[in-house]
Amino acid sequence: MRAERFWRAALEVSRTAASSGALIPLSTERLELPNCAPFILRRLQGAPPRHLREPGPRPNPFLPWDRPLEVGPLGPDHLLLLNKYPVQDGHLLLITQRWLPQSGWLSVSDWQAVAEVGADTGGLWFFNNSPTAGASQPHRHLQLLPRASGEPSCPLAADLLAQLDGRAALWPWAYRLDRRGPGDGNDLADLYAHHCASLGLGRPARDPQPLHPYNLLFDDDWFLTIRRSREHGAGFSVNALGFAGYLLLTGHSDLDWLQRHGPLRLLQEVAAPAAG
């Protein structure tokens, strides 16, 4: 059993930050659409937060970071921070303490920080490498939605495991999915490099930066990389969580289109096509 001290610390900081107004949870309502299962659809209520509005110049929220949202440092290079606009309680960001671009290559140091957190607190990790992949901030950050032991990490976790076992059809877009096991960060770094090379995203040792936008999703059991072609489809803004089975509807979303075509078609609209 994990100690889950990072998760418990995040919940404690969340209570204080919420009471001071530093934390602004998204207000949503769940929509039940039978043809969309197992996806979880939520409709945003009220005005969208800043990161969901039209893009434009804005200050880096992580330099300096908002101190009431700080959970704690991870060595000299990384920090755990609450997401100011969380999608659940304890929604964590793993950020670099100095400026590094979200669109650059993730480093061995980044993966070692992920492994340090993962040894204590499990859950669903995700990364949006650029605005085309759904990133709202240019400063490097990975995100973690903590999960209790034995709890599914996301709505599509069962489908991903079924694909790994050969019990489910493959998706019709460019992605790589592999099993993962416990490690010190090197296992994640190796999977990341392998996926990037096989999807044509490039190689960190050769290319200055990734050649195409992409998302990462992973938990204790699997590691998934998706090559992206665009950020929006049918009025939906789709980041890595879309490929985990979570969709957020705003005033721009075409719900009729989604009901006609289904969530998998939406993901196909925003992912790069699978190689012939």
mmCIF file of C-alpha atoms in Angstrom:
data_model
loop_
_atom_site.group_PDB
_atom_site.id
_atom_site.type_symbol
_atom_site.label_atom_id
_atom_site.label_comp_id
_atom_site.label_asym_id
_atom_site.label_seq_id
_atom_site.Cartn_x
_atom_site.Cartn_y
_atom_site.Cartn_z
ATOM 1 C CA MET A 1 0.000 0.000 0.000
ATOM 2 C CA ARG A 2 1.219 3.476 -0.847
ATOM 3 C CA ALA A 3 1.570 6.083 1.890
ATOM 4 C CA GLU A 4 -0.283 8.659 -0.253
ATOM 5 C CA ARG A 5 1.327 11.517 1.661
ATOM 6 C CA PHE A 6 1.375 13.714 -1.459
ATOM 7 C CA TRP A 7 -2.349 13.143 -1.982
ATOM 8 C CA ARG A 8 -3.151 13.845 1.663
ATOM 9 C CA ALA A 9 -1.016 16.973 1.573
ATOM 10 C CA ALA A 10 -2.793 18.098 -1.610
ATOM 11 C CA LEU A 11 -6.203 17.708 0.027
ATOM 12 C CA GLU A 12 -5.068 19.628 3.094
ATOM 13 C CA VAL A 13 -3.659 22.485 1.017
ATOM 14 C CA SER A 14 -6.832 22.423 -1.101
ATOM 15 C CA ARG A 15 -9.039 23.159 1.898
ATOM 16 C CA THR A 16 -7.001 26.204 2.867
ATOM 17 C CA ALA A 17 -6.621 27.422 -0.721
ATOM 18 C CA ALA A 18 -10.342 27.081 -1.415
ATOM 19 C CA SER A 19 -11.288 29.071 1.674
ATOM 20 C CA SER A 20 -8.901 31.881 0.656
ATOM 21 C CA GLY A 21 -10.113 31.949 -2.953
ATOM 22 C CA ALA A 22 -6.760 30.813 -4.378
ATOM 23 C CA LEU A 23 -8.364 27.582 -5.615
ATOM 24 C CA ILE A 24 -11.252 27.820 -8.097
ATOM 25 C CA PRO A 25 -12.762 24.366 -8.817
ATOM 26 C CA LEU A 26 -14.593 24.023 -12.117
ATOM 27 C CA SER A 27 -18.360 24.044 -11.704
ATOM 28 C CA THR A 28 -19.832 21.312 -13.912
ATOM 29 C CA GLU A 29 -22.839 19.046 -14.263
ATOM 30 C CA ARG A 30 -22.701 15.481 -15.549
ATOM 31 C CA LEU A 31 -24.631 14.561 -18.690
ATOM 32 C CA GLU A 32 -25.928 11.020 -19.186
ATOM 33 C CA LEU A 33 -25.874 10.032 -22.862
ATOM 34 C CA PRO A 34 -26.201 6.257 -23.349
ATOM 35 C CA ASN A 35 -24.482 6.214 -26.751
ATOM 36 C CA CYS A 36 -21.436 7.897 -25.204
ATOM 37 C CA ALA A 37 -20.642 5.302 -22.516
ATOM 38 C CA PRO A 38 -18.128 4.667 -21.018
ATOM 39 C CA PHE A 39 -17.071 8.289 -21.609
ATOM 40 C CA ILE A 40 -17.874 10.730 -18.813
ATOM 41 C CA LEU A 41 -19.331 13.982 -20.136
ATOM 42 C CA ARG A 42 -19.562 17.099 -18.009
ATOM 43 C CA ARG A 43 -21.009 20.479 -18.989
ATOM 44 C CA LEU A 44 -19.193 23.575 -17.759
ATOM 45 C CA GLN A 45 -21.423 25.912 -15.768
ATOM 46 C CA GLY A 46 -20.735 29.619 -15.615
ATOM 47 C CA ALA A 47 -17.948 31.517 -17.342
ATOM 48 C CA PRO A 48 -14.961 29.478 -18.521
ATOM 49 C CA PRO A 49 -11.733 29.920 -16.538
ATOM 50 C CA ARG A 50 -8.905 31.821 -18.172
ATOM 51 C CA HIS A 51 -7.189 28.729 -19.598
ATOM 52 C CA LEU A 52 -10.365 27.783 -21.531
ATOM 53 C CA ARG A 53 -10.897 31.221 -23.070
ATOM 54 C CA GLU A 54 -9.508 32.529 -26.331
ATOM 55 C CA PRO A 55 -5.695 32.356 -26.365
ATOM 56 C CA GLY A 56 -3.668 35.492 -25.872
ATOM 57 C CA PRO A 57 -0.656 36.890 -24.028
ATOM 58 C CA ARG A 58 -0.765 36.262 -20.290
ATOM 59 C CA PRO A 59 1.806 35.942 -17.502
ATOM 60 C CA ASN A 60 3.415 32.623 -16.632
ATOM 61 C CA PRO A 61 1.443 31.329 -13.586
ATOM 62 C CA PHE A 62 4.399 29.215 -12.452
ATOM 63 C CA LEU A 63 7.084 31.939 -12.314
ATOM 64 C CA PRO A 64 6.445 32.747 -9.585
ATOM 65 C CA TRP A 65 3.929 30.082 -8.660
ATOM 66 C CA ASP A 66 0.960 30.855 -6.436
ATOM 67 C CA ARG A 67 2.289 30.053 -2.940
ATOM 68 C CA PRO A 68 -1.132 29.126 -1.456
ATOM 69 C CA LEU A 69 -1.288 26.317 -4.051
ATOM 70 C CA GLU A 70 2.143 24.864 -3.221
ATOM 71 C CA VAL A 71 2.132 21.266 -1.979
ATOM 72 C CA GLY A 72 5.908 20.906 -1.748
ATOM 73 C CA PRO A 73 9.231 20.726 -3.591
ATOM 74 C CA LEU A 74 10.689 17.605 -5.204
ATOM 75 C CA GLY A 75 14.421 18.119 -5.034
ATOM 76 C CA PRO A 76 15.981 21.222 -6.584
ATOM 77 C CA ASP A 77 14.257 20.954 -9.980
ATOM 78 C CA HIS A 78 10.555 20.210 -9.489
ATOM 79 C CA LEU A 79 7.569 21.203 -7.396
ATOM 80 C CA LEU A 80 4.109 19.812 -6.671
ATOM 81 C CA LEU A 81 1.406 22.428 -7.060
ATOM 82 C CA LEU A 82 -2.381 22.319 -6.973
ATOM 83 C CA ASN A 83 -4.125 23.011 -10.254
ATOM 84 C CA LYS A 84 -5.857 26.352 -9.717
ATOM 85 C CA TYR A 85 -8.881 25.118 -11.726
ATOM 86 C CA PRO A 86 -9.079 21.478 -10.604
ATOM 87 C CA VAL A 87 -11.260 18.874 -12.263
ATOM 88 C CA GLN A 88 -11.303 16.904 -8.969
ATOM 89 C CA ASP A 89 -10.082 17.255 -5.380
ATOM 90 C CA GLY A 90 -6.324 16.946 -5.125
ATOM 91 C CA HIS A 91 -5.660 17.635 -8.818
ATOM 92 C CA LEU A 92 -1.859 17.996 -8.874
ATOM 93 C CA LEU A 93 0.647 19.635 -11.195
ATOM 94 C CA LEU A 94 4.275 18.556 -11.331
ATOM 95 C CA ILE A 95 6.106 21.671 -12.563
ATOM 96 C CA THR A 96 9.727 22.579 -13.164
ATOM 97 C CA GLN A 97 10.989 25.218 -10.722
ATOM 98 C CA ARG A 98 12.838 27.020 -13.513
ATOM 99 C CA TRP A 99 11.558 27.799 -16.979
ATOM 100 C CA LEU A 100 11.458 24.851 -19.347
ATOM 101 C CA PRO A 101 9.104 24.774 -22.340
ATOM 102 C CA GLN A 102 6.067 22.520 -22.376
ATOM 103 C CA SER A 103 6.787 21.920 -26.068
ATOM 104 C CA GLY A 104 10.310 20.598 -25.428
ATOM 105 C CA TRP A 105 11.399 17.042 -24.709
ATOM 106 C CA LEU A 106 10.641 15.611 -21.283
ATOM 107 C CA SER A 107 13.926 14.823 -19.541
ATOM 108 C CA VAL A 108 15.207 11.975 -17.387
ATOM 109 C CA SER A 109 14.918 14.380 -14.439
ATOM 110 C CA ASP A 110 11.215 14.903 -15.219
ATOM 111 C CA TRP A 111 10.620 11.156 -15.280
ATOM 112 C CA GLN A 112 12.517 10.641 -12.030
ATOM 113 C CA ALA A 113 10.270 13.238 -10.386
ATOM 114 C CA VAL A 114 7.219 11.398 -11.743
ATOM 115 C CA ALA A 115 8.574 8.135 -10.301
ATOM 116 C CA GLU A 116 9.129 9.762 -6.899
ATOM 117 C CA VAL A 117 5.525 10.930 -6.752
ATOM 118 C CA GLY A 118 4.233 7.644 -8.176
ATOM 119 C CA ALA A 119 5.976 5.599 -5.499
ATOM 120 C CA ASP A 120 3.819 7.414 -2.936
ATOM 121 C CA THR A 121 0.591 8.392 -4.756
ATOM 122 C CA GLY A 122 -0.979 6.528 -7.660
ATOM 123 C CA GLY A 123 -3.402 7.746 -10.258
ATOM 124 C CA LEU A 124 -3.834 8.980 -13.811
ATOM 125 C CA TRP A 125 -0.962 11.048 -15.193
ATOM 126 C CA PHE A 126 -1.336 13.155 -18.332
ATOM 127 C CA PHE A 127 0.699 15.605 -20.389
ATOM 128 C CA ASN A 128 -0.294 17.975 -23.204
ATOM 129 C CA ASN A 129 2.850 18.958 -25.060
ATOM 130 C CA SER A 130 1.590 22.054 -26.934
ATOM 131 C CA PRO A 131 -1.527 24.167 -27.593
ATOM 132 C CA THR A 132 -2.463 21.816 -30.456
ATOM 133 C CA ALA A 133 -2.496 18.965 -27.911
ATOM 134 C CA GLY A 134 -4.542 20.997 -25.413
ATOM 135 C CA ALA A 135 -1.815 22.666 -23.325
ATOM 136 C CA SER A 136 -2.988 25.914 -21.742
ATOM 137 C CA GLN A 137 0.389 26.961 -20.293
ATOM 138 C CA PRO A 138 3.828 27.019 -21.978
ATOM 139 C CA HIS A 139 5.776 26.249 -18.760
ATOM 140 C CA ARG A 140 6.520 22.523 -18.376
ATOM 141 C CA HIS A 141 4.046 20.633 -16.220
ATOM 142 C CA LEU A 142 2.639 17.132 -15.967
ATOM 143 C CA GLN A 143 -0.692 16.539 -14.244
ATOM 144 C CA LEU A 144 -1.858 13.847 -11.826
ATOM 145 C CA LEU A 145 -5.396 12.873 -10.832
ATOM 146 C CA PRO A 146 -4.837 10.713 -7.724
ATOM 147 C CA ARG A 147 -6.646 7.396 -7.412
ATOM 148 C CA ALA A 148 -7.057 4.966 -4.522
ATOM 149 C CA SER A 149 -5.498 1.523 -4.793
ATOM 150 C CA GLY A 150 -7.670 -0.728 -6.966
ATOM 151 C CA GLU A 151 -9.703 2.164 -8.379
ATOM 152 C CA PRO A 152 -9.768 2.438 -12.202
ATOM 153 C CA SER A 153 -7.601 5.329 -13.313
ATOM 154 C CA CYS A 154 -10.042 6.530 -15.997
ATOM 155 C CA PRO A 155 -13.185 5.514 -17.940
ATOM 156 C CA LEU A 156 -11.160 3.949 -20.786
ATOM 157 C CA ALA A 157 -8.714 2.030 -18.560
ATOM 158 C CA ALA A 158 -10.559 -1.261 -19.104
ATOM 159 C CA ASP A 159 -10.518 -0.752 -22.883
ATOM 160 C CA LEU A 160 -6.798 -0.005 -22.838
ATOM 161 C CA LEU A 161 -6.068 -3.150 -20.845
ATOM 162 C CA ALA A 162 -8.296 -5.130 -23.231
ATOM 163 C CA GLN A 163 -6.267 -3.804 -26.159
ATOM 164 C CA LEU A 164 -3.061 -4.912 -24.464
ATOM 165 C CA ASP A 165 -4.550 -8.391 -24.014
ATOM 166 C CA GLY A 166 -5.787 -8.529 -27.612
ATOM 167 C CA ARG A 167 -9.444 -8.490 -26.547
ATOM 168 C CA ALA A 168 -10.392 -5.126 -28.084
ATOM 169 C CA ALA A 169 -10.054 -3.512 -31.484
ATOM 170 C CA LEU A 170 -7.310 -0.997 -32.077
ATOM 171 C CA TRP A 171 -8.175 2.675 -32.424
ATOM 172 C CA PRO A 172 -8.056 4.241 -35.923
ATOM 173 C CA TRP A 173 -5.494 6.941 -35.148
ATOM 174 C CA ALA A 174 -1.770 7.242 -34.510
ATOM 175 C CA TYR A 175 -0.909 6.041 -31.003
ATOM 176 C CA ARG A 176 1.294 3.632 -29.086
ATOM 177 C CA LEU A 177 0.233 1.661 -26.024
ATOM 178 C CA ASP A 178 2.457 -0.499 -23.841
ATOM 179 C CA ARG A 179 2.410 -2.130 -20.446
ATOM 180 C CA ARG A 180 4.582 -0.627 -17.790
ATOM 181 C CA GLY A 181 5.961 -1.862 -14.523
ATOM 182 C CA PRO A 182 7.490 -0.378 -11.380
ATOM 183 C CA GLY A 183 10.741 1.486 -11.856
ATOM 184 C CA ASP A 184 12.856 4.470 -10.905
ATOM 185 C CA GLY A 185 11.859 6.625 -13.875
ATOM 186 C CA ASN A 186 14.126 4.933 -16.397
ATOM 187 C CA ASP A 187 11.295 2.613 -17.461
ATOM 188 C CA LEU A 188 9.118 5.646 -18.218
ATOM 189 C CA ALA A 189 11.919 7.480 -19.989
ATOM 190 C CA ASP A 190 12.557 4.419 -22.158
ATOM 191 C CA LEU A 191 8.865 3.985 -23.030
ATOM 192 C CA TYR A 192 8.600 7.681 -23.814
ATOM 193 C CA ALA A 193 11.605 7.599 -26.160
ATOM 194 C CA HIS A 194 10.344 4.434 -27.870
ATOM 195 C CA HIS A 195 6.853 5.847 -28.407
ATOM 196 C CA CYS A 196 8.159 9.160 -29.717
ATOM 197 C CA ALA A 197 10.417 7.427 -32.227
ATOM 198 C CA SER A 198 7.748 4.985 -33.426
ATOM 199 C CA LEU A 199 5.148 7.757 -33.878
ATOM 200 C CA GLY A 200 7.509 9.967 -35.869
ATOM 201 C CA LEU A 201 7.697 12.568 -33.112
ATOM 202 C CA GLY A 202 11.487 12.518 -33.245
ATOM 203 C CA ARG A 203 14.358 11.559 -30.964
ATOM 204 C CA PRO A 204 15.591 13.696 -28.056
ATOM 205 C CA ALA A 205 19.242 12.919 -28.832
ATOM 206 C CA ARG A 206 18.862 14.066 -32.448
ATOM 207 C CA ASP A 207 16.009 16.560 -32.738
ATOM 208 C CA PRO A 208 15.992 19.911 -30.892
ATOM 209 C CA GLN A 209 12.307 19.502 -30.071
ATOM 210 C CA PRO A 210 9.398 17.179 -30.914
ATOM 211 C CA LEU A 211 8.370 17.293 -34.549
ATOM 212 C CA HIS A 212 4.612 16.957 -33.934
ATOM 213 C CA PRO A 213 2.131 17.632 -31.106
ATOM 214 C CA TYR A 214 1.203 14.757 -28.803
ATOM 215 C CA ASN A 215 -0.469 13.695 -25.567
ATOM 216 C CA LEU A 216 0.730 11.283 -22.894
ATOM 217 C CA LEU A 217 -1.451 9.263 -20.516
ATOM 218 C CA PHE A 218 -0.266 6.613 -18.073
ATOM 219 C CA ASP A 219 -1.030 4.860 -14.806
ATOM 220 C CA ASP A 220 0.569 1.939 -12.954
ATOM 221 C CA ASP A 221 -0.326 -0.557 -15.693
ATOM 222 C CA TRP A 222 -0.054 1.145 -19.090
ATOM 223 C CA PHE A 223 1.591 3.994 -20.983
ATOM 224 C CA LEU A 224 -0.143 5.691 -23.930
ATOM 225 C CA THR A 225 1.090 8.269 -26.442
ATOM 226 C CA ILE A 226 -1.187 9.907 -29.047
ATOM 227 C CA ARG A 227 -0.007 11.987 -31.976
ATOM 228 C CA ARG A 228 -2.302 14.980 -32.493
ATOM 229 C CA SER A 229 -3.409 16.909 -35.571
ATOM 230 C CA ARG A 230 -5.548 19.654 -33.998
ATOM 231 C CA GLU A 231 -6.935 20.797 -30.662
ATOM 232 C CA HIS A 232 -10.648 21.293 -31.444
ATOM 233 C CA GLY A 233 -13.304 19.096 -32.971
ATOM 234 C CA ALA A 234 -17.051 19.820 -33.222
ATOM 235 C CA GLY A 235 -16.561 22.733 -30.832
ATOM 236 C CA PHE A 236 -14.910 20.547 -28.179
ATOM 237 C CA SER A 237 -11.498 21.427 -26.783
ATOM 238 C CA VAL A 238 -9.743 18.070 -26.403
ATOM 239 C CA ASN A 239 -6.618 17.486 -24.347
ATOM 240 C CA ALA A 240 -5.144 14.209 -23.099
ATOM 241 C CA LEU A 241 -8.146 13.591 -20.840
ATOM 242 C CA GLY A 242 -10.342 13.097 -23.900
ATOM 243 C CA PHE A 243 -8.343 9.965 -24.699
ATOM 244 C CA ALA A 244 -8.863 8.813 -21.108
ATOM 245 C CA GLY A 245 -12.644 9.075 -21.531
ATOM 246 C CA TYR A 246 -13.371 12.535 -20.106
ATOM 247 C CA LEU A 247 -15.026 15.262 -22.203
ATOM 248 C CA LEU A 248 -15.954 18.801 -21.132
ATOM 249 C CA LEU A 249 -18.759 20.634 -22.897
ATOM 250 C CA THR A 250 -18.697 24.428 -23.159
ATOM 251 C CA GLY A 251 -20.949 26.881 -24.955
ATOM 252 C CA HIS A 252 -19.079 26.110 -28.195
ATOM 253 C CA SER A 253 -19.570 22.319 -28.065
ATOM 254 C CA ASP A 254 -21.866 20.705 -30.638
ATOM 255 C CA LEU A 255 -23.750 18.186 -28.523
ATOM 256 C CA ASP A 256 -25.948 17.102 -31.440
ATOM 257 C CA TRP A 257 -22.825 16.196 -33.438
ATOM 258 C CA LEU A 258 -21.492 14.171 -30.506
ATOM 259 C CA GLN A 259 -24.762 12.269 -30.137
ATOM 260 C CA ARG A 260 -24.801 11.451 -33.857
ATOM 261 C CA HIS A 261 -21.175 10.417 -34.241
ATOM 262 C CA GLY A 262 -20.007 9.432 -30.746
ATOM 263 C CA PRO A 263 -16.884 10.265 -28.720
ATOM 264 C CA LEU A 264 -14.530 7.940 -30.595
ATOM 265 C CA ARG A 265 -15.242 9.807 -33.814
ATOM 266 C CA LEU A 266 -14.465 13.062 -32.001
ATOM 267 C CA LEU A 267 -11.084 11.708 -30.917
ATOM 268 C CA GLN A 268 -10.427 10.558 -34.467
ATOM 269 C CA GLU A 269 -11.107 14.123 -35.634
ATOM 270 C CA VAL A 270 -8.358 15.577 -33.427
ATOM 271 C CA ALA A 271 -5.745 12.784 -33.555
ATOM 272 C CA ALA A 272 -3.326 12.227 -36.401
ATOM 273 C CA PRO A 273 -4.448 9.399 -38.716
ATOM 274 C CA ALA A 274 -2.891 5.993 -38.269
ATOM 275 C CA ALA A 275 -0.147 5.156 -40.717
ATOM 276 C CA GLY A 276 -1.453 3.240 -43.712
#
